Amino acid sequence: MNIQLLNKTISDTSTDITVAFLTKEKLAEHEQAKILKQAGFVAEQDSTCFLHELGILACGIESKHNDDMRSAASVAIKLLKASNNESASFSVNAKNIQAIIEGLLLGGYEFNDYKSKPKSSKLKDVYLVGDDIDALKDIFQEAIIIAEATCFTRDIVNMIPEDLNPPSFADLAKKLAKENDLECTILDEKELHKEKMGSMLAVGRASIHESKLIHLVYKPKNPKKVVSLIGKGLTYDSGGLSLKPATSMVTMKMDKAGGCAVLGMIKAASELKLDVEIHAFIGAVENMIGGNAYKPDDVLVSRSGTTIEVRNTDAEGRLVLADVLTYAQDKVKADYIFDFATLTGACMVALGQYTTGVMGHSHRLKHDIAKSASESGELTGSLPFNRHLKKLLKSELADISNVSSKPFGGAITAGLFLDNFIQEKNKNKWLHFDIAGSAYTESPWDCNVYGGTGAGVRLMSHFLKNIQ
Ligand code: BES
Ligand code: ZN
Ligand code: ZN
């Protein structure tokens, strides 16, 4: 599907279908209002009415708000792709063009790599028609870059563990580095030993795939700021010896979504040519069982020197992140440190499956992120730290336990575990994003379809774009 921007003056180009977004109020003014009403169309959000003979697809919207436009454009593109039409046009303006592009590219996204006969669609050309094309050009290009980076993240989240394991994750990062002119360093297990990453190494010990630490750098000429992005890249999480129940294990290929998201973010930032230096660190590891698996009762020595009592091998993401966060802080003096991880089922209990949990010490930073989230169409919720929850990670044997002693507030205690590995000088520069619910879905919602959602990419692209 090809998306093009067209000036209204040359837009007499007739397309098979013209899409009209209509609020209840605007419905009355439409030239086909009578027929639409007769068909029972009342312009409710996400409702549609296809007037094939007239070449009109009417889509209901609650308001002209971008969230409503994005959702309606997602509904529209699915219908158009399933129809026999080859071209469609949407009228756009500077305010809604990004949301419409996201609706089209993200709502119309399909992942067919594992289908022997992928569905084909006749829809070839989509025209976005606007008044002042010069004013729209840049926003158009930016929106396409961000939506495509989100789809790139989805593509790799959707790959099966057979195809995307720590070594192939590293190869994929190398390929991106080559294409986008990024620096790329990969640490193998021998080098991870040298770097004293005992906590990360323990998690991957029973896997047939060697653990890898991936470090990509985007370095513009005069960066305004330096940002470190850290991603949990568990290419499979079986739970380890604290094995997950059968039904909870299904979908655990998505436990690499944090790593996939930071790859999408650095891809977007480099293509947008932002004036921000970006470091992406991914701990790519597979959590499996076997004779050499790490165990509940082990004590691990992390890179920071902090010793960790393992009481549950399924709380593995924090063990990987502990070392990758330490490594990132040791190697790069960043202005912002953000980690993205499908860290806890508890985050979904707290916020629901659509919302990313945001944790950290800086209220100001959390406020700025909340603004970027709402302006980019992602959902975030702040989960507050407190000193009482922090005490629940106490260990009698080692410096800290990898799980809380109480079954409540699990997303926050996981965030507080990570806080132990944030150096004092970086406390206000760091935020943790728990994307356990938001990164993957088995039923469509908003502009998300089955599989990876690319959570974090739009939000972080917006934040990085607006850094002063
Ligand atoms: N990868 C999981 C968290 C997860 C669960 C992500 C469901 C997406 C959907 C993580 O490694 C995990 O297993 N966490 C445990 C922690 C517990 C053992 C303290 C959990 O959430 O149950
Ligand atoms: Zn786990
Ligand atoms: Zn996990």
mmCIF file of N, CA and C in Angstrom, residues 196 301-307 322-323 326 330 420-421 423:
data_model
loop_
_atom_site.group_PDB
_atom_site.id
_atom_site.type_symbol
_atom_site.label_atom_id
_atom_site.label_comp_id
_atom_site.label_asym_id
_atom_site.label_seq_id
_atom_site.Cartn_x
_atom_site.Cartn_y
_atom_site.Cartn_z
ATOM 1 N N LYS A 196 31.934 -8.626 34.217
ATOM 2 C CA LYS A 196 31.361 -9.017 35.523
ATOM 3 C C LYS A 196 29.824 -8.925 35.571
ATOM 4 N N VAL A 301 26.222 -12.511 41.864
ATOM 5 C CA VAL A 301 26.969 -11.270 42.096
ATOM 6 C C VAL A 301 26.789 -10.408 40.836
ATOM 7 N N SER A 302 26.109 -9.289 41.010
ATOM 8 C CA SER A 302 25.839 -8.423 39.857
ATOM 9 C C SER A 302 27.069 -7.588 39.514
ATOM 10 N N ARG A 303 27.022 -6.940 38.340
ATOM 11 C CA ARG A 303 28.131 -6.081 37.913
ATOM 12 C C ARG A 303 28.435 -4.984 38.934
ATOM 13 N N SER A 304 27.397 -4.491 39.604
ATOM 14 C CA SER A 304 27.591 -3.396 40.568
ATOM 15 C C SER A 304 28.221 -3.899 41.864
ATOM 16 N N GLY A 305 28.290 -5.226 42.041
ATOM 17 C CA GLY A 305 28.816 -5.796 43.286
ATOM 18 C C GLY A 305 27.693 -6.197 44.231
ATOM 19 N N THR A 306 26.512 -5.657 44.043
ATOM 20 C CA THR A 306 25.356 -6.025 44.880
ATOM 21 C C THR A 306 25.043 -7.511 44.681
ATOM 22 N N THR A 307 24.890 -8.240 45.789
ATOM 23 C CA THR A 307 24.562 -9.666 45.670
ATOM 24 C C THR A 307 23.042 -9.847 45.714
ATOM 25 N N ALA A 322 19.337 -5.296 35.772
ATOM 26 C CA ALA A 322 20.248 -4.810 36.819
ATOM 27 C C ALA A 322 21.641 -4.611 36.226
ATOM 28 N N ASP A 323 22.122 -5.628 35.512
ATOM 29 C CA ASP A 323 23.473 -5.537 34.937
ATOM 30 C C ASP A 323 23.534 -4.599 33.732
ATOM 31 N N THR A 326 23.529 -1.047 34.954
ATOM 32 C CA THR A 326 24.837 -0.693 35.523
ATOM 33 C C THR A 326 25.839 -0.442 34.403
ATOM 34 N N ASP A 330 27.825 2.975 33.517
ATOM 35 C CA ASP A 330 29.300 2.980 33.557
ATOM 36 C C ASP A 330 29.883 3.508 32.249
ATOM 37 N N ASN A 420 17.709 -0.102 42.861
ATOM 38 C CA ASN A 420 18.958 -0.455 43.570
ATOM 39 C C ASN A 420 20.175 -0.389 42.668
ATOM 40 N N PHE A 421 19.944 -0.372 41.354
ATOM 41 C CA PHE A 421 21.063 -0.382 40.409
ATOM 42 C C PHE A 421 21.203 0.961 39.687
ATOM 43 N N GLN A 423 22.587 4.609 39.934
ATOM 44 C CA GLN A 423 23.572 5.330 40.734
ATOM 45 C C GLN A 423 22.965 6.640 41.265
#
